[in-house]
Structures are given as structure tokens and as C-alpha cells.
Tab-separated table of N, CA and C in Angstrom:
chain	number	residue	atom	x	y	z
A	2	UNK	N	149.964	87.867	39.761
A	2	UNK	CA	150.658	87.750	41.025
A	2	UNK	C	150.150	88.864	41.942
A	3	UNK	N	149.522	88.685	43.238
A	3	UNK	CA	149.125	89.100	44.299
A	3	UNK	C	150.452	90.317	44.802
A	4	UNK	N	150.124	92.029	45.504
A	4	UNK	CA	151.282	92.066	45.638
A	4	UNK	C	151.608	91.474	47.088
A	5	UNK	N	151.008	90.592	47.895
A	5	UNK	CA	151.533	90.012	49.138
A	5	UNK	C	152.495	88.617	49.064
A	6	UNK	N	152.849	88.198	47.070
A	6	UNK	CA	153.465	87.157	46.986
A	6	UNK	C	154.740	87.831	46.025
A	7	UNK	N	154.919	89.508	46.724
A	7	UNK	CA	155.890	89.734	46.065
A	7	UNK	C	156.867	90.516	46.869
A	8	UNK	N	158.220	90.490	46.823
A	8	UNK	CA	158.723	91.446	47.494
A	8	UNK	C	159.202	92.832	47.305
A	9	UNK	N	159.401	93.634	48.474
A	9	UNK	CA	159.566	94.902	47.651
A	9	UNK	C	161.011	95.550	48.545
A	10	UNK	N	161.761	95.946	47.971
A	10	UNK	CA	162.779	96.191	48.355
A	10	UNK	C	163.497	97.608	48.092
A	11	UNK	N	164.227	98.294	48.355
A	11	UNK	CA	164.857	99.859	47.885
A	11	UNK	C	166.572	99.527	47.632
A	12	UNK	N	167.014	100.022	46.864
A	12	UNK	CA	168.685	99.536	46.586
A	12	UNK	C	169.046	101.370	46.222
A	13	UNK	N	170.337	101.760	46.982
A	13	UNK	CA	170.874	102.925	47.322
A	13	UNK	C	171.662	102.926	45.636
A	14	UNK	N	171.645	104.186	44.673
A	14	UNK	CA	172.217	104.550	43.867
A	14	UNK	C	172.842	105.925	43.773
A	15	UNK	N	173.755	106.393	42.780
A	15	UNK	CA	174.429	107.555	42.835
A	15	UNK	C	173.476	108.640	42.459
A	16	UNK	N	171.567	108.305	42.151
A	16	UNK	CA	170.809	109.418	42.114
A	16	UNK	C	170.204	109.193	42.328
A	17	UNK	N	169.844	108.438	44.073
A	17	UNK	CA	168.642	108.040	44.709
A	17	UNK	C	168.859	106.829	45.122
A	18	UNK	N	167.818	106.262	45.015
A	18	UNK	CA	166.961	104.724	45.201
A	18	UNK	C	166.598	103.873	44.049
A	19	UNK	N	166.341	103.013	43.694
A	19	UNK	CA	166.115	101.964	42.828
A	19	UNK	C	165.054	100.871	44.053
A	20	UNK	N	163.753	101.042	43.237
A	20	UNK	CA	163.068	100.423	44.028
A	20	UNK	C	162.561	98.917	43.230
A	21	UNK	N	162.693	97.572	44.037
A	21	UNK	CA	162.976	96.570	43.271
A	21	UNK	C	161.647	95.562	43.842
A	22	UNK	N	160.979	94.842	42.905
A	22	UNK	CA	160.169	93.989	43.406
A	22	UNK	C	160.245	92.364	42.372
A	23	UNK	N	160.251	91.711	43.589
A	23	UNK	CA	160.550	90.363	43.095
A	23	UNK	C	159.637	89.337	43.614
A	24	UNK	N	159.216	88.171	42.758
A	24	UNK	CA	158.639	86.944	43.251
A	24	UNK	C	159.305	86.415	44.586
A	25	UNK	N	158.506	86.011	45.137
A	25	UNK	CA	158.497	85.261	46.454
A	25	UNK	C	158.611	83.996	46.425
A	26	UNK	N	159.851	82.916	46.931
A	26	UNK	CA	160.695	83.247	47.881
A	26	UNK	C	161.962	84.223	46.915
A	27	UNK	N	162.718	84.848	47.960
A	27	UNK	CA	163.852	85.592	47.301
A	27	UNK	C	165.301	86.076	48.323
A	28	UNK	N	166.173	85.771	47.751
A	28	UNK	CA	167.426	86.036	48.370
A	28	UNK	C	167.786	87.092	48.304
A	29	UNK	N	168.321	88.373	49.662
A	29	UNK	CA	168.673	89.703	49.205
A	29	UNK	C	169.759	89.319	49.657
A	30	UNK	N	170.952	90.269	49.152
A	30	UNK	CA	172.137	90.069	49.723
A	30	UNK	C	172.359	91.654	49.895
A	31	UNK	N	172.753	91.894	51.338
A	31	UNK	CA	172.856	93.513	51.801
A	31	UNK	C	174.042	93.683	52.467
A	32	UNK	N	174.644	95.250	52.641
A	32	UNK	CA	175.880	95.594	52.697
A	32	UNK	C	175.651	96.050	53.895
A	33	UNK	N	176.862	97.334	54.059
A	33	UNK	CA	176.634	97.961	55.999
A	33	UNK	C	175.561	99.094	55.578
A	34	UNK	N	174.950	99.316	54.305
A	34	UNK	CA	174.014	100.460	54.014
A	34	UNK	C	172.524	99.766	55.208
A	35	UNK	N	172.416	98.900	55.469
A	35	UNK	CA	171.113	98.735	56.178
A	35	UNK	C	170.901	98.961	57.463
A	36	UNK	N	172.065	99.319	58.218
A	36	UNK	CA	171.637	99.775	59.629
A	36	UNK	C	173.144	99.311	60.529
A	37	UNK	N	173.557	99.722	61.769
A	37	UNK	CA	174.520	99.409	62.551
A	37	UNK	C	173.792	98.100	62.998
A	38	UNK	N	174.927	97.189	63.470
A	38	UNK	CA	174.578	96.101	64.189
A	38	UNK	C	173.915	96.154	65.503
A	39	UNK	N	173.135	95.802	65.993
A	39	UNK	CA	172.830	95.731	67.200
A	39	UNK	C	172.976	94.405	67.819
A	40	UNK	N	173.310	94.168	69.025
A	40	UNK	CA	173.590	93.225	70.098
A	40	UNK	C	172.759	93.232	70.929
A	41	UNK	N	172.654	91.393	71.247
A	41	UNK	CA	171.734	91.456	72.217
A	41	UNK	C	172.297	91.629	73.702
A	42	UNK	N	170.958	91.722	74.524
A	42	UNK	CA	172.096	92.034	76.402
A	42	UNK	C	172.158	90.974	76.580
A	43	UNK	N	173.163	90.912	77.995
A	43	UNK	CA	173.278	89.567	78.590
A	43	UNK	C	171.500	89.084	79.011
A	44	UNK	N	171.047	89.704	79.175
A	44	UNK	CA	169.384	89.349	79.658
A	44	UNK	C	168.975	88.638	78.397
A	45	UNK	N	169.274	89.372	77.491
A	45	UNK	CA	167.868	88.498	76.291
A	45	UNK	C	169.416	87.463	75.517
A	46	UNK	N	170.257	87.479	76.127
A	46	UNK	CA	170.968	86.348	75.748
A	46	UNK	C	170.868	85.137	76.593
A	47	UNK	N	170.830	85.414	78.195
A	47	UNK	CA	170.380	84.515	78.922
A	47	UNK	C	168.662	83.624	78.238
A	48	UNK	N	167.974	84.789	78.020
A	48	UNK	CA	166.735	84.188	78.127
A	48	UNK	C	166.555	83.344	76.443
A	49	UNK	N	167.605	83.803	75.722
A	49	UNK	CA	167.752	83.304	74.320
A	49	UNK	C	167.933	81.817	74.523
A	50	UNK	N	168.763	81.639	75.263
A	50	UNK	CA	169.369	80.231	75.450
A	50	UNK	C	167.964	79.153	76.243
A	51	UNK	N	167.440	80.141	77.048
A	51	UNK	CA	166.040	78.963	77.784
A	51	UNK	C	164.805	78.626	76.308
A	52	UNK	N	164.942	79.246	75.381
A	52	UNK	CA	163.886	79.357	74.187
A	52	UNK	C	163.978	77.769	73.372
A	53	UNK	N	163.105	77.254	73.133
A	53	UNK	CA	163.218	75.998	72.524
A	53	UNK	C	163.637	76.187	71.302
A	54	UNK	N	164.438	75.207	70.582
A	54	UNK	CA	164.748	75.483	68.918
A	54	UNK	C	163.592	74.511	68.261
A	55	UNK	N	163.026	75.743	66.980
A	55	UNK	CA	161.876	75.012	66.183
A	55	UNK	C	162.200	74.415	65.014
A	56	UNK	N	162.139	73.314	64.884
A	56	UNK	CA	162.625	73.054	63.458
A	56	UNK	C	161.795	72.371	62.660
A	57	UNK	N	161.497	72.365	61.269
A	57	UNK	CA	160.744	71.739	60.602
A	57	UNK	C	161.246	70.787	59.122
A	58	UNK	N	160.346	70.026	58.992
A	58	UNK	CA	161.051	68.632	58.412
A	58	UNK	C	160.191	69.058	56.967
A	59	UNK	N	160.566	68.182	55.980
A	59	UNK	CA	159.952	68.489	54.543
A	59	UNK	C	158.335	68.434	54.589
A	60	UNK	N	158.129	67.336	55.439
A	60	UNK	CA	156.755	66.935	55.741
A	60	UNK	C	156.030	67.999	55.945
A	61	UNK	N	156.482	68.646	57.225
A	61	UNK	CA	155.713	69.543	57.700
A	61	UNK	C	155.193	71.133	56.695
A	62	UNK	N	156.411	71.292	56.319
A	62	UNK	CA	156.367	72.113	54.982
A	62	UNK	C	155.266	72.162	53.766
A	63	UNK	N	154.822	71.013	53.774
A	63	UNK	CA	154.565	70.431	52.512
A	63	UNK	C	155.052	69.881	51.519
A	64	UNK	N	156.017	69.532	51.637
A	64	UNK	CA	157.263	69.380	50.284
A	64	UNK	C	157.322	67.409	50.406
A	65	UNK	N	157.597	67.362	49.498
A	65	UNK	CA	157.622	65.635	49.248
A	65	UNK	C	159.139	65.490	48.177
A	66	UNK	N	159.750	64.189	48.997
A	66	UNK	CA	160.864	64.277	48.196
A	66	UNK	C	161.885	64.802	48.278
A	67	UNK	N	162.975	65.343	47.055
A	67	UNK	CA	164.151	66.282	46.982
A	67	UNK	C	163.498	67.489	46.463
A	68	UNK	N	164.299	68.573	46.754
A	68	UNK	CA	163.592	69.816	46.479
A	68	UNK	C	164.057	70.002	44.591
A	69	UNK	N	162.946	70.722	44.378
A	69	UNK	CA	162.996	70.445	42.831
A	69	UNK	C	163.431	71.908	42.239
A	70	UNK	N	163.873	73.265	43.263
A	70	UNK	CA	164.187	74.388	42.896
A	70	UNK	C	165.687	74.141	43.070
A	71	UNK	N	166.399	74.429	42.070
A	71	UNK	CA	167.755	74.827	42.367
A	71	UNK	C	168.782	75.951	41.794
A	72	UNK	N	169.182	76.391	42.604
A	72	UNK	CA	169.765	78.090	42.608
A	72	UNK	C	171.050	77.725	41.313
A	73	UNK	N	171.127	78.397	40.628
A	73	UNK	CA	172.339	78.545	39.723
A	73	UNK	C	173.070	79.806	40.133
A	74	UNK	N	174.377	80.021	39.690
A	74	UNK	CA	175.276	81.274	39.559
A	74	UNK	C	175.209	81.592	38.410
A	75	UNK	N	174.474	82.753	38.547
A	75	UNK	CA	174.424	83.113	36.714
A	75	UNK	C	175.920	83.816	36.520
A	76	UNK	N	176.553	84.875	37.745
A	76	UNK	CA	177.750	85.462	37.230
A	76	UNK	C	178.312	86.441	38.513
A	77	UNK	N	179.667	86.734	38.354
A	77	UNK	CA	180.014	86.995	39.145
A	77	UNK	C	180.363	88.929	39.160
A	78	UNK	N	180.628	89.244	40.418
A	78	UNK	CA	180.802	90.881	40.328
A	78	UNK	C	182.152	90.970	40.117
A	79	UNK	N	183.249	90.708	40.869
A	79	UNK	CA	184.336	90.650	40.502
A	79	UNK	C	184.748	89.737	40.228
A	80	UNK	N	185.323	89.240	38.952
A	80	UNK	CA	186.014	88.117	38.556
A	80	UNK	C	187.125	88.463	38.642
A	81	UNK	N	187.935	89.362	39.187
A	81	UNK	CA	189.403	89.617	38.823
A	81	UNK	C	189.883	89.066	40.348
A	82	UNK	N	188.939	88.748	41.194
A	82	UNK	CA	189.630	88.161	42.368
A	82	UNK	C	189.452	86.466	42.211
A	83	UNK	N	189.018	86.451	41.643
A	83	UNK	CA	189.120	84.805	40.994
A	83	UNK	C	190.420	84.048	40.219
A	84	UNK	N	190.993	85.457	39.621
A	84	UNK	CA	191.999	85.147	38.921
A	84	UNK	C	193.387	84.957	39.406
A	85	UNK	N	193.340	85.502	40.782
A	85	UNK	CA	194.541	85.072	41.390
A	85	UNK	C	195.427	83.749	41.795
């Protein structure tokens, strides 16, 4: 594996960083540790709205068919809020 078909990521711990690399495609799921929100202005909200929406179909992708990857839940972080 190429490292441009991999991702590389940093995760905050109680003695540092934990630096993580994963196959491509990949789902991160991140907290408020990654930065304050920023908003857009009324300007680049105006001009947001004149922007065409791009969308692409399986075809175009390459993909034929139903998609043949499918995500499982291997497990959960808190199960004790489940239990209510």
C-alpha cells in the first residue's frame, strides 16, 4: 500500500498524541479538540447560494450496481446509555 492510499491522522492522549494511519476510504469521527467553528459571512453565504450543486451518480464513479462495502457496528463506547 502506497502511503498516498493511506490516511494519517493524530488522536490527543493523556501523554501526547497517538498517531494513526489507516486504509483509504475512512471515517474519522472528531470532537471540539479540532478547532473552533468558523462561519461563513453574509458575502460568501450570498455567493454560496449562486454556486451550482455537483452531484455524481454510480456511473460516473465507476461503480456498477449496489455497493458491495458495508459498514458494520462492531461496538459501542457507552452502553450504559443504551440501557435506559
Amino acid at each position: 500500500m502506497t502511503e498516498k492510499s493511506r490516511g494519517h491522522s493524530e488522536r490527543i492522549t493523556e501523554t501526547g498524541y497517538d498517531v494513526l494511519k489507516t486504509p483509504l476510504p475512512a471515517l474519522l469521527v472528531v470532537g471540539n479538540e479540532v478547532g473552533v467553528m468558523r462561519y461563513p459571512t453574509p458575502v460568501q453565504r450570498r455567493d454560496a447560494k449562486k454556486k451550482p450543486v455537483v452531484s455524481w451518480g454510480m456511473a460516473e464513479l465507476g461503480l456498477q450496481g449496489r455497493p458491495q462495502n458495508r459498514l458494520a457496528l462492531k461496538g459501542l463506547l457507552n452502553k450504559k446509555r443504551l440501557d435506559r
